[in-house]
Amino acid sequence: MKLIAVTDDIHSIQELATNILQIKNTVDFVHIREKSKTTTQLIELLNLLHEQGMSKEKIVMNDRLDVALLMDIPNVHLPSHGLPVKKVREMFPRLTIGQSVHTVKEAQQAEIDGADYVLYGHCYETNSKKNKAPNGIETISLIKSKLTIPIFAIGGITPERVNELQHLHSDGIAIMSGIFSATSPFASAEQYFRKCKENYIENKH
């Protein structure tokens, strides 16, 4: 399973850069999802990461196509209410494009429109979606059976739940507060990483 870390829009640019650099070799991708940050701050963050050897291939810009293009980031993630995948694909065919989905229908449309993967959620109750019922995990297997592109799960995923998602054939997990709000983001990322890889090996046999 792939492990994606999603930033939580709580930390300063310096804190965020430090945390990302600590986990950069433990996670497969880092989604920069900083809605409250200015464009200037996002560029500053990307420059800090680049100066410290963070590969652009591991960075995904969430909902900021403009910043991705300006800073030569090859991956963008589009929210379900964001820019249309189809148009972005037509204009920028070389980008890797992901989209957030909440239903089977949305997932199928994302693939038709040219998405490279879908991010499904939220799977479990989570503080980032307070008072909003989770979409559950039963849909993951159904989406997986109908799509040829990868599906990743997000929302309230603890290390103890990784095995359950593995059995549903999720291609990976995306973690926000579980990593970036942890006392030690590195230790937490390591724990998720071990769970992802252990379960992957077990399920290969």
Short mmCIF file of C-alpha atoms in Angstrom, two decimals:
data_model
loop_
_atom_site.label_atom_id
_atom_site.label_comp_id
_atom_site.label_asym_id
_atom_site.label_seq_id
_atom_site.Cartn_x
_atom_site.Cartn_y
_atom_site.Cartn_z
CA MET A 1 0.00 0.00 0.00
CA LYS A 2 1.07 3.56 -0.70
CA LEU A 3 1.25 6.05 2.15
CA ILE A 4 0.25 9.67 1.52
CA ALA A 5 0.71 12.40 4.12
CA VAL A 6 -1.72 15.32 3.82
CA THR A 7 -0.79 18.62 5.49
CA ASP A 8 -3.30 19.92 8.04
CA ASP A 9 -3.15 23.72 7.49
CA ILE A 10 -2.31 24.36 11.15
CA HIS A 11 1.45 24.84 11.25
CA SER A 12 3.68 27.70 10.18
CA ILE A 13 5.69 27.39 6.99
CA GLN A 14 8.89 26.68 8.95
CA GLU A 15 7.22 24.02 11.14
CA LEU A 16 5.60 22.45 8.11
CA ALA A 17 8.86 22.30 6.19
CA THR A 18 10.61 20.69 9.17
CA ASN A 19 7.88 18.06 9.56
CA ILE A 20 7.76 17.24 5.85
CA LEU A 21 11.54 16.89 5.64
CA GLN A 22 11.47 14.51 8.62
CA ILE A 23 9.01 12.16 6.91
CA LYS A 24 10.02 12.58 3.26
CA ASN A 25 11.74 9.19 3.08
CA THR A 26 8.98 7.39 4.98
CA VAL A 27 5.95 8.40 2.90
CA ASP A 28 5.28 7.94 -0.80
CA PHE A 29 3.73 11.37 -1.34
CA VAL A 30 3.04 14.59 0.55
CA HIS A 31 -0.12 16.48 -0.35
CA ILE A 32 0.31 20.20 0.27
CA ARG A 33 -3.22 21.15 1.36
CA GLU A 34 -2.86 24.59 2.93
CA LYS A 35 -6.04 26.53 2.23
CA SER A 36 -5.24 29.40 4.58
CA LYS A 37 -1.72 30.00 3.25
CA THR A 38 -1.04 32.72 0.71
CA THR A 39 0.51 31.98 -2.66
CA THR A 40 3.72 33.60 -1.45
CA GLN A 41 3.80 31.32 1.59
CA LEU A 42 3.25 28.22 -0.53
CA ILE A 43 6.12 29.20 -2.82
CA GLU A 44 8.30 29.80 0.24
CA LEU A 45 7.44 26.33 1.53
CA LEU A 46 8.25 24.67 -1.79
CA ASN A 47 11.54 26.53 -2.01
CA LEU A 48 12.48 25.39 1.52
CA LEU A 49 11.69 21.78 0.62
CA HIS A 50 13.62 22.00 -2.64
CA GLU A 51 16.67 23.49 -0.93
CA GLN A 52 16.72 20.54 1.48
CA GLY A 53 16.56 17.91 -1.25
CA MET A 54 12.86 17.09 -1.27
CA SER A 55 11.98 15.48 -4.60
CA LYS A 56 9.29 17.32 -6.55
CA GLU A 57 8.02 13.91 -7.67
CA LYS A 58 6.85 13.29 -4.09
CA ILE A 59 4.94 16.56 -3.77
CA VAL A 60 1.27 16.94 -4.70
CA MET A 61 -0.33 20.39 -4.82
CA ASN A 62 -3.90 20.26 -3.56
CA ASP A 63 -6.27 22.57 -5.47
CA ARG A 64 -3.44 24.91 -6.53
CA LEU A 65 -2.79 24.19 -10.18
CA ASP A 66 -1.26 27.64 -10.57
CA VAL A 67 1.40 27.01 -7.94
CA ALA A 68 2.12 23.52 -9.30
CA LEU A 69 2.73 24.90 -12.78
CA LEU A 70 4.81 27.85 -11.58
CA MET A 71 7.01 25.68 -9.36
CA ASP A 72 7.24 22.73 -11.76
CA ILE A 73 5.42 20.31 -9.43
CA PRO A 74 4.24 17.37 -11.59
CA ASN A 75 1.31 16.30 -9.37
CA VAL A 76 -1.98 18.04 -8.61
CA HIS A 77 -4.98 16.93 -6.60
CA LEU A 78 -8.39 18.39 -7.35
CA PRO A 79 -11.25 18.49 -4.83
CA SER A 80 -14.64 17.24 -6.00
CA HIS A 81 -15.86 20.86 -6.24
CA GLY A 82 -12.65 22.14 -7.82
CA LEU A 83 -11.28 22.55 -11.31
CA PRO A 84 -12.66 20.02 -13.84
CA VAL A 85 -10.32 17.08 -14.31
CA LYS A 86 -11.19 16.81 -18.00
CA LYS A 87 -10.14 20.39 -18.77
CA VAL A 88 -6.95 20.18 -16.72
CA ARG A 89 -6.05 16.93 -18.48
CA GLU A 90 -6.64 18.50 -21.91
CA MET A 91 -4.53 21.55 -21.10
CA PHE A 92 -1.74 19.82 -19.15
CA PRO A 93 -1.50 16.21 -20.34
CA ARG A 94 1.80 15.51 -18.57
CA LEU A 95 0.51 16.23 -15.07
CA THR A 96 -0.45 13.46 -12.69
CA ILE A 97 -3.99 14.36 -11.63
CA GLY A 98 -5.97 13.01 -8.69
CA GLN A 99 -9.51 13.77 -7.61
CA SER A 100 -11.44 13.50 -4.37
CA VAL A 101 -14.60 11.39 -4.67
CA HIS A 102 -17.37 10.30 -2.32
CA THR A 103 -19.43 7.89 -4.44
CA VAL A 104 -18.99 5.17 -7.04
CA LYS A 105 -20.50 7.46 -9.68
CA GLU A 106 -18.03 10.25 -8.92
CA ALA A 107 -15.13 7.80 -9.06
CA GLN A 108 -16.21 6.42 -12.43
CA GLN A 109 -16.61 9.93 -13.85
CA ALA A 110 -13.17 10.92 -12.56
CA GLU A 111 -11.58 8.06 -14.48
CA ILE A 112 -13.56 8.89 -17.63
CA ASP A 113 -12.40 12.51 -17.35
CA GLY A 114 -8.75 11.47 -17.16
CA ALA A 115 -7.85 11.25 -13.46
CA ASP A 116 -4.81 9.13 -12.63
CA TYR A 117 -6.22 8.11 -9.24
CA VAL A 118 -9.11 8.87 -6.87
CA LEU A 119 -9.08 9.68 -3.17
CA TYR A 120 -12.18 8.30 -1.46
CA GLY A 121 -13.53 9.45 1.89
CA HIS A 122 -14.13 10.18 4.47
CA CYS A 123 -13.95 6.58 5.59
CA TYR A 124 -14.30 6.88 9.37
CA GLU A 125 -15.36 9.57 11.82
CA THR A 126 -12.71 12.27 11.95
CA ASN A 127 -12.20 15.58 13.73
CA SER A 128 -11.53 17.29 10.41
CA LYS A 129 -15.13 16.48 9.39
CA LYS A 130 -16.93 17.09 12.68
CA ASN A 131 -20.71 16.52 12.70
CA LYS A 132 -20.50 14.93 9.26
CA ALA A 133 -21.26 11.22 9.00
CA PRO A 134 -18.54 9.15 7.32
CA ASN A 135 -19.18 7.63 3.92
CA GLY A 136 -17.99 4.27 5.24
CA ILE A 137 -15.56 1.79 3.77
CA GLU A 138 -17.88 -0.72 2.07
CA THR A 139 -17.84 1.37 -1.12
CA ILE A 140 -14.08 0.92 -1.56
CA SER A 141 -14.30 -2.63 -2.90
CA LEU A 142 -17.10 -1.63 -5.29
CA ILE A 143 -15.14 1.34 -6.62
CA LYS A 144 -12.05 -0.84 -6.95
CA SER A 145 -14.00 -3.39 -9.00
CA LYS A 146 -15.21 -0.75 -11.45
CA LEU A 147 -12.04 1.31 -11.93
CA THR A 148 -8.68 0.59 -13.51
CA ILE A 149 -6.96 3.53 -11.76
CA PRO A 150 -5.83 3.35 -8.10
CA ILE A 151 -8.11 4.26 -5.22
CA PHE A 152 -6.76 5.70 -1.97
CA ALA A 153 -8.69 5.97 1.30
CA ILE A 154 -8.79 9.01 3.59
CA GLY A 155 -10.51 10.10 6.78
CA GLY A 156 -10.09 8.90 10.35
CA ILE A 157 -7.62 6.14 9.47
CA THR A 158 -5.64 4.89 12.46
CA PRO A 159 -2.77 2.39 12.22
CA GLU A 160 -5.14 -0.27 13.57
CA ARG A 161 -7.50 0.24 10.62
CA VAL A 162 -4.89 -0.17 7.88
CA ASN A 163 -5.34 -3.94 7.70
CA GLU A 164 -9.09 -3.56 7.20
CA LEU A 165 -8.53 -1.22 4.27
CA GLN A 166 -5.89 -3.53 2.83
CA HIS A 167 -8.41 -6.37 2.72
CA LEU A 168 -10.79 -4.10 0.80
CA HIS A 169 -8.02 -3.73 -1.82
CA SER A 170 -7.41 -0.03 -1.27
CA ASP A 171 -4.23 0.91 -3.12
CA GLY A 172 -3.13 3.14 -0.28
CA ILE A 173 -4.10 5.50 2.50
CA ALA A 174 -3.90 9.25 3.01
CA ILE A 175 -3.26 10.51 6.54
CA MET A 176 -3.63 14.07 7.79
CA SER A 177 -3.92 14.60 11.56
CA GLY A 178 -2.59 11.11 12.27
CA ILE A 179 0.80 12.35 11.08
CA PHE A 180 0.91 16.14 11.19
CA SER A 181 -0.94 16.54 14.49
CA ALA A 182 1.06 13.79 16.18
CA THR A 183 3.61 14.58 18.88
CA SER A 184 6.23 13.10 16.58
CA PRO A 185 5.20 13.19 12.90
CA PHE A 186 8.19 11.03 12.03
CA ALA A 187 7.35 8.28 14.55
CA SER A 188 3.73 8.31 13.46
CA ALA A 189 4.62 8.14 9.76
CA GLU A 190 6.95 5.23 10.52
CA GLN A 191 4.12 3.38 12.26
CA TYR A 192 1.74 3.87 9.33
CA PHE A 193 4.50 2.93 6.89
CA ARG A 194 5.20 -0.36 8.69
CA LYS A 195 1.51 -1.22 8.74
CA CYS A 196 1.15 -0.49 5.04
CA LYS A 197 4.15 -2.56 4.03
CA GLU A 198 3.53 -5.42 6.48
CA ASN A 199 -0.03 -5.83 5.30
CA TYR A 200 1.04 -5.57 1.69
CA ILE A 201 3.57 -8.37 2.14
CA GLU A 202 1.07 -10.53 4.03
CA ASN A 203 -1.53 -10.11 1.32
CA LYS A 204 0.93 -10.94 -1.43
CA HIS A 205 1.22 -14.51 -0.13
#
